[in-house]
mmCIF file of C-alpha atoms in Angstrom:
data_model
loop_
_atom_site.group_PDB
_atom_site.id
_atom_site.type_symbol
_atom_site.label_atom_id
_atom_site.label_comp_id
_atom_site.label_asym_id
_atom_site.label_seq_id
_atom_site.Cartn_x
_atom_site.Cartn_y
_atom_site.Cartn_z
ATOM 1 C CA UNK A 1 45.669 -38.508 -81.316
ATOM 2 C CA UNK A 2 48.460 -39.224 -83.578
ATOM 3 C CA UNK A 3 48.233 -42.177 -86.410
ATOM 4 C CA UNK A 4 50.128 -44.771 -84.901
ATOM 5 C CA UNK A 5 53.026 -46.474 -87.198
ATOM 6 C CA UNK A 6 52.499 -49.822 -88.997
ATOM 7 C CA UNK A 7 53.442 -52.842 -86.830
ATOM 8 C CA UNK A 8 55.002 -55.336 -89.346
ATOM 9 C CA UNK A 9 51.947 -54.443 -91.842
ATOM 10 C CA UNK A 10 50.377 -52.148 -93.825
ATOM 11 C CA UNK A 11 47.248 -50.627 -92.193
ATOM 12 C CA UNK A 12 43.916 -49.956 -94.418
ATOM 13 C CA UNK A 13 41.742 -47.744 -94.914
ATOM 14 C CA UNK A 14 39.305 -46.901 -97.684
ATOM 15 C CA UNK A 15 36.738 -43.668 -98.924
ATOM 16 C CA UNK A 16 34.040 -43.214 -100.447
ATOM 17 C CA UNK A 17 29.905 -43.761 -99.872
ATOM 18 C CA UNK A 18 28.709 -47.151 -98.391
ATOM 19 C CA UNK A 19 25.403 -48.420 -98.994
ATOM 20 C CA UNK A 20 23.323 -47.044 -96.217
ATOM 21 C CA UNK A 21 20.548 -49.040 -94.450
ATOM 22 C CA UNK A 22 17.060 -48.916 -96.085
ATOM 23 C CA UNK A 23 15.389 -47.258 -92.846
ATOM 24 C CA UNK A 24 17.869 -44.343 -93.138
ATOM 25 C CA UNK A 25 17.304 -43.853 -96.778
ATOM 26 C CA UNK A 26 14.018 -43.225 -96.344
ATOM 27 C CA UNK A 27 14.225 -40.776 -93.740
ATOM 28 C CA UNK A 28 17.135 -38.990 -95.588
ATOM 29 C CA UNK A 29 14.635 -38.664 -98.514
ATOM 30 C CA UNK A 30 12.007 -36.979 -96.599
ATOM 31 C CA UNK A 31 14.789 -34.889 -95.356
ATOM 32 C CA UNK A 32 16.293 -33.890 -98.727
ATOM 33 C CA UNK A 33 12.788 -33.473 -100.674
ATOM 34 C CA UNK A 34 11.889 -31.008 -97.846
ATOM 35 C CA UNK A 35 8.967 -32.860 -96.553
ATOM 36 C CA UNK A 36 8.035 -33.470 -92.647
ATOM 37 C CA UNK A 37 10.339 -35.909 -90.623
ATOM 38 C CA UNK A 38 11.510 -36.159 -86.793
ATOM 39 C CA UNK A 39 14.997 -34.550 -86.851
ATOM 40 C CA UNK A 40 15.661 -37.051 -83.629
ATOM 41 C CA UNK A 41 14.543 -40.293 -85.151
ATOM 42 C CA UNK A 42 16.753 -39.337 -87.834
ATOM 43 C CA UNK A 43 19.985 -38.797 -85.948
ATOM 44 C CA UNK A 44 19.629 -41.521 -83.854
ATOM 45 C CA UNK A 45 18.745 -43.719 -86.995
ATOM 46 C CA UNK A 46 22.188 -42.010 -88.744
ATOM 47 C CA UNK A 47 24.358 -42.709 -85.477
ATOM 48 C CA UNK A 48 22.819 -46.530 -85.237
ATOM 49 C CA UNK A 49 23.890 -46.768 -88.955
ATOM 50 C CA UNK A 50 27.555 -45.150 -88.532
ATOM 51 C CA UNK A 51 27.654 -47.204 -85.567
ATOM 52 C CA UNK A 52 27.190 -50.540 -87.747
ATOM 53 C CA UNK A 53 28.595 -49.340 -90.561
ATOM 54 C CA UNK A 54 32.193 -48.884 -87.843
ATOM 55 C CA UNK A 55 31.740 -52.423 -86.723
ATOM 56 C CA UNK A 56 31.699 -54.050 -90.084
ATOM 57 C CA UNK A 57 34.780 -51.954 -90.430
ATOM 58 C CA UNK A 58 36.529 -53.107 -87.785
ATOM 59 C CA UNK A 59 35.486 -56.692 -88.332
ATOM 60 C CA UNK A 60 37.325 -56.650 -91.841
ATOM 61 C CA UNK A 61 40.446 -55.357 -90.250
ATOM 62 C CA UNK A 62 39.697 -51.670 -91.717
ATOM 63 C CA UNK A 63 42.282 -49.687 -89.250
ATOM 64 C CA UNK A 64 41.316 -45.963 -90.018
ATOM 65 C CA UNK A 65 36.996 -46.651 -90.003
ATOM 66 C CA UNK A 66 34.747 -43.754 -91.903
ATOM 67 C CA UNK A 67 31.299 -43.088 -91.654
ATOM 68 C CA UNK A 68 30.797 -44.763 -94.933
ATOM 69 C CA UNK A 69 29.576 -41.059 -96.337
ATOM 70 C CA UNK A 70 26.143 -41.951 -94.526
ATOM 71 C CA UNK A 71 25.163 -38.548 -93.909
ATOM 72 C CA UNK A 72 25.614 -37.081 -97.377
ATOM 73 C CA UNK A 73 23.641 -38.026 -99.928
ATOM 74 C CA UNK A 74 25.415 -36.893 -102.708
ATOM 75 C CA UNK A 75 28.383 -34.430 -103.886
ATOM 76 C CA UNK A 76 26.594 -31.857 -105.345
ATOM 77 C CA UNK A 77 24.056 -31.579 -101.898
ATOM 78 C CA UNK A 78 27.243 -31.894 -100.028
ATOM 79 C CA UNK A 79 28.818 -28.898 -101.723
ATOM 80 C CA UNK A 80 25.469 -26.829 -101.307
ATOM 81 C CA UNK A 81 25.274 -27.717 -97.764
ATOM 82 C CA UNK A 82 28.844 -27.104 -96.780
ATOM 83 C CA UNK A 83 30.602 -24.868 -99.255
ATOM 84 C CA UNK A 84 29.769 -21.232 -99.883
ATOM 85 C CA UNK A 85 30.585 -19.598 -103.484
ATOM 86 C CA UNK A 86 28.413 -22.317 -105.468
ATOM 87 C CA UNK A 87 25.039 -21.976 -107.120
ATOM 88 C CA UNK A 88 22.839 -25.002 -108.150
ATOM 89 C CA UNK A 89 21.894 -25.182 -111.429
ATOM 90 C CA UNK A 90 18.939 -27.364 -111.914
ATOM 91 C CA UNK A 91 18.154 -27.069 -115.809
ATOM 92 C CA UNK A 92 21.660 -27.777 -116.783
ATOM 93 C CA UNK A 93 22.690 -30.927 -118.456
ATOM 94 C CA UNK A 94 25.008 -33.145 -116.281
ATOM 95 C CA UNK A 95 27.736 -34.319 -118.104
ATOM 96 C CA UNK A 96 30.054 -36.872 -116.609
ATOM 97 C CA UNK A 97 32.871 -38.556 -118.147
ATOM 98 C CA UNK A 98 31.663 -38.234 -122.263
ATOM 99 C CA UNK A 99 34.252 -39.510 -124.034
ATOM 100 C CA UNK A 100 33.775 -43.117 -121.892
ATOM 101 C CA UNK A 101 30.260 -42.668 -122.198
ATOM 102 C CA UNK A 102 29.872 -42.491 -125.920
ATOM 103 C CA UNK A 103 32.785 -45.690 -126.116
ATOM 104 C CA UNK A 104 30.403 -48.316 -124.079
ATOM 105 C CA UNK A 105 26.883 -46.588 -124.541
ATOM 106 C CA UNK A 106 25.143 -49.951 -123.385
ATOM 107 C CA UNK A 107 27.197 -50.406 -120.396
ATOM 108 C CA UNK A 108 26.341 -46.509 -119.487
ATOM 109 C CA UNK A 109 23.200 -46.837 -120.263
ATOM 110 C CA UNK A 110 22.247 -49.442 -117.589
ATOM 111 C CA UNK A 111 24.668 -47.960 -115.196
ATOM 112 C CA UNK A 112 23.325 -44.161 -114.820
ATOM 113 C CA UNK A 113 19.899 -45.541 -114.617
ATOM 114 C CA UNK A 114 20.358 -48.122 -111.961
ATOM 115 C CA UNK A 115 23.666 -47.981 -110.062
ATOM 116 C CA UNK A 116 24.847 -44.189 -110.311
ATOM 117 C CA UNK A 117 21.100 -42.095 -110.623
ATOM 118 C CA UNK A 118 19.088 -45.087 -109.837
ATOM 119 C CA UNK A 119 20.239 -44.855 -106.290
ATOM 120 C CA UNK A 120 20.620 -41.303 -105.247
ATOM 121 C CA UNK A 121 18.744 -39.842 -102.682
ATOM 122 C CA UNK A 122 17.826 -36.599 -104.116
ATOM 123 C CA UNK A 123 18.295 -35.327 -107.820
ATOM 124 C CA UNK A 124 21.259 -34.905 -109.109
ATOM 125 C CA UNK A 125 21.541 -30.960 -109.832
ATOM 126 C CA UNK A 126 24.955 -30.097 -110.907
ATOM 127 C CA UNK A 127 26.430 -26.683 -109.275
ATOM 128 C CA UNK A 128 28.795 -23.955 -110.537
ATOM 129 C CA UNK A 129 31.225 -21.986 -108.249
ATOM 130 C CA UNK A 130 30.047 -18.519 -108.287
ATOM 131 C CA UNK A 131 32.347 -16.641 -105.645
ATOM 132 C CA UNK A 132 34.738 -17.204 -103.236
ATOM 133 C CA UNK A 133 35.045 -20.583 -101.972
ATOM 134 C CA UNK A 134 34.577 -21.208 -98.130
ATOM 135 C CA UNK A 135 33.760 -23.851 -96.090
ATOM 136 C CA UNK A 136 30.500 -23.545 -93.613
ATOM 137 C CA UNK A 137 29.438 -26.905 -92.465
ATOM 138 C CA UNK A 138 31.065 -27.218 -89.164
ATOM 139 C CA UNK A 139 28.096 -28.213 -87.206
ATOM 140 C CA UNK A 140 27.676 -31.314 -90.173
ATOM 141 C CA UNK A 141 31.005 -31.762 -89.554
ATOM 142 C CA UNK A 142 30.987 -32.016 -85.883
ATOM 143 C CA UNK A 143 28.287 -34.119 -85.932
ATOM 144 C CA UNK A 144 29.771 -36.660 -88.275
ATOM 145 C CA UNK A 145 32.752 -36.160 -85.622
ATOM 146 C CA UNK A 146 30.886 -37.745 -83.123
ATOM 147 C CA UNK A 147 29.282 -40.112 -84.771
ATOM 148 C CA UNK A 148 32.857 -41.890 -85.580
ATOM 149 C CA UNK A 149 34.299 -41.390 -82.998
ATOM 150 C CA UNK A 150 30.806 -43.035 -80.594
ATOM 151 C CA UNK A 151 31.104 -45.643 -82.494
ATOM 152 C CA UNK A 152 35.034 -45.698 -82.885
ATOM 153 C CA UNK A 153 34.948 -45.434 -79.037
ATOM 154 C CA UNK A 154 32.794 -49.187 -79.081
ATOM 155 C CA UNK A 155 35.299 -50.533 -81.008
ATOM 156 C CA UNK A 156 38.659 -51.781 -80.743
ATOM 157 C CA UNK A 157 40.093 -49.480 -83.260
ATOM 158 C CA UNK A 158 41.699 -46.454 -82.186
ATOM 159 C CA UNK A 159 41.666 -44.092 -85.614
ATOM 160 C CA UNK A 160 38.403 -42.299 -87.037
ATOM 161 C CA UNK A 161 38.188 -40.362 -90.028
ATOM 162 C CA UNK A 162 35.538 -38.659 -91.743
ATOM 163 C CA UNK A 163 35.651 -40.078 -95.480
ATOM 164 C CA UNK A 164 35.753 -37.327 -98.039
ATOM 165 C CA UNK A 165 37.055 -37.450 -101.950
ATOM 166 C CA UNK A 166 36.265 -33.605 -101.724
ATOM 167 C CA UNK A 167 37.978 -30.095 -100.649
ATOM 168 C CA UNK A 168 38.284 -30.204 -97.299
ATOM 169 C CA UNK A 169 38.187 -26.852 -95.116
ATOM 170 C CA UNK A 170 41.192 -25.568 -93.243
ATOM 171 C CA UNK A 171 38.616 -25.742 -90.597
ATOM 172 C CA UNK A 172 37.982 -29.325 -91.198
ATOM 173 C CA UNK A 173 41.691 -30.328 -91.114
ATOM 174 C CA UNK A 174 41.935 -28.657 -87.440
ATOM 175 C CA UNK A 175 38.757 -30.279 -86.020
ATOM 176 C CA UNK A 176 40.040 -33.820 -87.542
ATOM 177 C CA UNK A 177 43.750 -33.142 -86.334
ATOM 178 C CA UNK A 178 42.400 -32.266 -82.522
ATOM 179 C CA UNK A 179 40.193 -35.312 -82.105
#
């Protein structure tokens, strides 16, 4: 499927995480924290959610729709889950952005507490890259694949993309570029 060219206008797109329905959050925490869930109800909860999160999409006039991140819950997870040559460290300090930090203290303060780490899913625990990188999350992948493009399918919209601001896999660039 190739991208097709603007038509008098600029088409959109966006990336990033979405805010993800309340009924999929809390399944994706029992997920994360390891504790007992129904794999099914989940996946059918995540595809209903892509699904919605697509239509909205397409309702705003969004031309190349995402899954609004809705199956990652957070960058650091995502590189455990899909990236070999990293290592989680969970006892050392995460430090983001300092020099911003220590200019608007207040403003930081409220933010990592309720907007940033108020709302993750699982704890933040930074990782280092220990080896050789390599990507290993094609079934995730695939199955965020699908997802799109089911609901991309419903739509009128004929692009899908899987929104990422991180390395993407040689891998993951064929399996995009053959759907």
């Amino acid at each position: 499927m190739g991208i097709q060219q603007n038509n008098g206008r600029i088409q959109t797109t966006h990336i990033g995480s979405l805010p993800r329905p309340h009924d999929l959050l809390d399944i994706m925490k029992a997920k994360f924290a390891k504790q007992p869930y129904d794999e099914k109800a989940y996946q059918a909860k995540l595809s209903k959610a892509v699904a919605d999160c697509v239509r909205k999409q397409v309702d705003c006039g969004i031309d190349f729709v995402t899954d609004g991140e809705f199956s990652k819950p957070g960058f650091f997870t995502y590189v455990q889950e899909r990236l070999e040559g990293f290592e989680a460290r969970p006892n050392q300090k995460l430090i983001l952005f300092q020099k911003e930090v220590s200019s608007f203290p207040e403003y930081y303060a409220e933010y990592f507490k309720q907007a940033m780490m108020g709302g993750t899913i699982v704890p933040i625990t930074p990782v280092v890259c220990v080896g050789p990188v390599k990507y290993r999350g094609e079934r995730l992948l695939q199955i965020d694949i699908e997802n799109v493009k089911a609901a991309a399918g419903r739509r009128s919209r004929q692009e899908g993309i899987s929104a990422r601001d991180r390395p993407v896999g040689r891998r993951d660039q064929r399996v995009l570029q053959n759907r």
